[in-house]
Structure formats: C-alpha cells, structure tokens
Amino acid sequence: MSNIASKRREGRITRHRRVRKKIHGTAARPRLAVFRSNKHLGVQLIDDDAGRTLASASTGEVDLRSAGSGATVDAATRVGSLIAERAKAAGVTQVVFDRGGFLYHGRIAAVAAAARDAGLEF
C-alpha cells in the first residue's frame, strides 16, 4: 500500500472512531454500518449491546453481483433497499446510521436514501 493510500485509510479510521464515540446500536435501534471499497459496498445492521449482526447486504452477493458493477450509485441503491427489506424481516424499523468515516456523499448517501425510501427510519 502506498504512503498516500495508508494515510487516507488512517484518516478514515480516525473519523470512524470519532463517529463511533457517539453512535451505539441496540436491539430496538441497531446501527446501520456502511463499508465502501473500490469494487463493492457492504451494509450491516449491528446490535452493539449483544455484539451481533442482525442482517447484512452486499454487492458481493450472487443476485446483486449479476446486476452489474458493485461500485456504482445504482448498486448502492439496490443494497439500501435490500437491507431495508431484511431489517423489516428481522423486526427492525428504526436504525442509527453509521457512515463508517466516509463522506456522506455518492454511494453512502444513496444507501441511506434507498433505505429511507424502503421504510427504515433514521
């Protein structure tokens, strides 16, 4: 990893720690954590009290992978609606959004908008 890439990664991790000081997921209101890489996007519903994942969705899944590239806003929109469906199946309607140290822009914002449109409240 180059020096620039490692500094960028360290900055993101620092921002994520700062955000995580204030955000905490519970069983009633889990944390909707987003991770973005260059090729894929992953989302998890996490209960921090129990330390377990309630639901997850990713562009690496077989049905989403066949729909095209995982590095687009369209793919992020599909993941956002999918996580909202899985959250409702798990009995969750309210979440706390955790952007993971990423800017609230582009794919991250698309996931949030799609999840809100599909019925999640945050």
mmCIF file of C-alpha atoms in Angstrom:
data_model
loop_
_atom_site.group_PDB
_atom_site.id
_atom_site.type_symbol
_atom_site.label_atom_id
_atom_site.label_comp_id
_atom_site.label_asym_id
_atom_site.label_seq_id
_atom_site.Cartn_x
_atom_site.Cartn_y
_atom_site.Cartn_z
ATOM 1 C CA MET A 1 0.000 0.000 0.000
ATOM 2 C CA SER A 2 1.374 3.399 -0.925
ATOM 3 C CA ASN A 3 2.006 6.131 1.616
ATOM 4 C CA ILE A 4 -0.907 8.212 0.331
ATOM 5 C CA ALA A 5 -3.312 5.275 0.486
ATOM 6 C CA SER A 6 -2.272 4.361 4.014
ATOM 7 C CA LYS A 7 -2.706 7.957 5.206
ATOM 8 C CA ARG A 8 -6.144 8.094 3.590
ATOM 9 C CA ARG A 9 -7.115 4.824 5.294
ATOM 10 C CA GLU A 10 -5.813 6.014 8.679
ATOM 11 C CA GLY A 11 -7.811 9.241 8.308
ATOM 12 C CA ARG A 12 -10.985 7.297 7.595
ATOM 13 C CA ILE A 13 -10.414 5.046 10.602
ATOM 14 C CA THR A 14 -9.843 8.113 12.802
ATOM 15 C CA ARG A 15 -13.092 9.681 11.566
ATOM 16 C CA HIS A 16 -14.916 6.386 12.135
ATOM 17 C CA ARG A 17 -13.677 6.200 15.743
ATOM 18 C CA ARG A 18 -14.865 9.761 16.283
ATOM 19 C CA VAL A 19 -18.315 8.909 14.941
ATOM 20 C CA ARG A 20 -18.475 5.670 16.956
ATOM 21 C CA LYS A 21 -17.983 7.560 20.226
ATOM 22 C CA LYS A 22 -21.496 8.945 19.796
ATOM 23 C CA ILE A 23 -23.276 6.162 17.884
ATOM 24 C CA HIS A 24 -24.327 2.938 19.595
ATOM 25 C CA GLY A 25 -26.718 0.312 18.265
ATOM 26 C CA THR A 26 -29.225 -1.508 20.446
ATOM 27 C CA ALA A 27 -31.630 -4.381 19.741
ATOM 28 C CA ALA A 28 -34.514 -1.927 19.320
ATOM 29 C CA ARG A 29 -32.476 0.527 17.241
ATOM 30 C CA PRO A 30 -29.440 -1.177 15.663
ATOM 31 C CA ARG A 31 -26.558 0.553 13.940
ATOM 32 C CA LEU A 32 -26.686 0.581 10.127
ATOM 33 C CA ALA A 33 -22.963 0.381 9.331
ATOM 34 C CA VAL A 34 -21.753 1.015 5.776
ATOM 35 C CA PHE A 35 -18.417 -0.048 4.303
ATOM 36 C CA ARG A 36 -17.309 1.092 0.864
ATOM 37 C CA SER A 37 -14.404 -0.294 -1.130
ATOM 38 C CA ASN A 38 -13.371 0.459 -4.685
ATOM 39 C CA LYS A 39 -15.308 -2.503 -6.072
ATOM 40 C CA HIS A 40 -18.049 -3.271 -3.557
ATOM 41 C CA LEU A 41 -20.300 -1.885 -0.858
ATOM 42 C CA GLY A 42 -21.458 -3.663 2.289
ATOM 43 C CA VAL A 43 -24.105 -2.791 4.866
ATOM 44 C CA GLN A 44 -24.799 -4.419 8.246
ATOM 45 C CA LEU A 45 -27.397 -3.994 10.973
ATOM 46 C CA ILE A 46 -25.474 -4.375 14.232
ATOM 47 C CA ASP A 47 -26.698 -4.738 17.808
ATOM 48 C CA ASP A 48 -23.723 -3.387 19.764
ATOM 49 C CA ASP A 49 -25.142 -4.479 23.138
ATOM 50 C CA ALA A 50 -25.188 -8.153 22.140
ATOM 51 C CA GLY A 51 -22.286 -7.799 19.697
ATOM 52 C CA ARG A 52 -24.079 -9.473 16.814
ATOM 53 C CA THR A 53 -25.159 -8.715 13.268
ATOM 54 C CA LEU A 54 -28.916 -8.821 12.719
ATOM 55 C CA ALA A 55 -28.903 -8.501 8.910
ATOM 56 C CA SER A 56 -26.490 -7.690 6.125
ATOM 57 C CA ALA A 57 -26.411 -6.936 2.405
ATOM 58 C CA SER A 58 -23.543 -6.517 -0.012
ATOM 59 C CA THR A 59 -22.861 -6.023 -3.695
ATOM 60 C CA GLY A 60 -20.756 -9.184 -3.470
ATOM 61 C CA GLU A 61 -23.888 -11.335 -3.134
ATOM 62 C CA VAL A 62 -24.701 -13.520 -6.123
ATOM 63 C CA ASP A 63 -28.024 -11.883 -7.072
ATOM 64 C CA LEU A 64 -26.605 -8.343 -6.796
ATOM 65 C CA ARG A 65 -23.307 -9.233 -8.452
ATOM 66 C CA SER A 66 -25.110 -10.362 -11.593
ATOM 67 C CA ALA A 67 -26.911 -6.987 -11.809
ATOM 68 C CA GLY A 68 -23.697 -5.162 -12.751
ATOM 69 C CA SER A 69 -20.799 -3.389 -11.115
ATOM 70 C CA GLY A 70 -20.869 -3.002 -7.343
ATOM 71 C CA ALA A 71 -19.085 0.345 -7.479
ATOM 72 C CA THR A 72 -21.980 2.472 -8.717
ATOM 73 C CA VAL A 73 -24.711 4.570 -7.140
ATOM 74 C CA ASP A 74 -27.294 2.219 -8.720
ATOM 75 C CA ALA A 75 -25.735 -0.747 -6.914
ATOM 76 C CA ALA A 76 -25.743 1.243 -3.655
ATOM 77 C CA THR A 77 -29.439 1.961 -4.144
ATOM 78 C CA ARG A 78 -30.156 -1.753 -4.621
ATOM 79 C CA VAL A 79 -28.206 -2.583 -1.445
ATOM 80 C CA GLY A 80 -30.083 0.099 0.520
ATOM 81 C CA SER A 81 -33.487 -1.292 -0.431
ATOM 82 C CA LEU A 82 -32.337 -4.862 0.206
ATOM 83 C CA ILE A 83 -31.088 -4.070 3.728
ATOM 84 C CA ALA A 84 -34.402 -2.329 4.476
ATOM 85 C CA GLU A 85 -36.317 -5.465 3.421
ATOM 86 C CA ARG A 86 -34.090 -7.671 5.567
ATOM 87 C CA ALA A 87 -34.412 -5.266 8.507
ATOM 88 C CA LYS A 88 -38.201 -5.421 8.321
ATOM 89 C CA ALA A 89 -37.997 -9.226 8.199
ATOM 90 C CA ALA A 90 -35.885 -9.067 11.383
ATOM 91 C CA GLY A 91 -38.487 -6.803 13.017
ATOM 92 C CA VAL A 92 -36.455 -3.581 12.846
ATOM 93 C CA THR A 93 -37.954 -0.270 11.703
ATOM 94 C CA GLN A 94 -35.636 2.297 13.327
ATOM 95 C CA VAL A 95 -31.851 2.395 12.947
ATOM 96 C CA VAL A 96 -28.872 4.629 13.678
ATOM 97 C CA PHE A 97 -26.863 5.419 10.529
ATOM 98 C CA ASP A 98 -23.095 4.861 10.731
ATOM 99 C CA ARG A 99 -21.308 6.217 7.665
ATOM 100 C CA GLY A 100 -18.091 4.489 8.696
ATOM 101 C CA GLY A 101 -15.860 7.548 8.393
ATOM 102 C CA PHE A 102 -16.775 8.013 4.732
ATOM 103 C CA LEU A 103 -18.170 11.282 3.400
ATOM 104 C CA TYR A 104 -21.969 11.365 3.279
ATOM 105 C CA HIS A 105 -21.934 11.636 -0.498
ATOM 106 C CA GLY A 106 -22.363 9.454 -3.553
ATOM 107 C CA ARG A 107 -22.755 5.753 -2.754
ATOM 108 C CA ILE A 108 -23.055 6.289 1.014
ATOM 109 C CA ALA A 109 -25.853 8.829 0.579
ATOM 110 C CA ALA A 110 -27.544 6.553 -1.994
ATOM 111 C CA VAL A 111 -27.654 3.675 0.507
ATOM 112 C CA ALA A 112 -29.213 5.950 3.136
ATOM 113 C CA ALA A 113 -31.784 7.395 0.737
ATOM 114 C CA ALA A 114 -32.821 3.969 -0.568
ATOM 115 C CA ALA A 115 -33.154 2.565 2.957
ATOM 116 C CA ARG A 116 -35.317 5.534 3.971
ATOM 117 C CA ASP A 117 -37.479 5.163 0.875
ATOM 118 C CA ALA A 118 -37.940 1.449 1.629
ATOM 119 C CA GLY A 119 -39.248 2.238 5.126
ATOM 120 C CA LEU A 120 -36.338 2.455 7.587
ATOM 121 C CA GLU A 121 -36.448 5.447 9.941
ATOM 122 C CA PHE A 122 -33.283 7.377 10.818
#
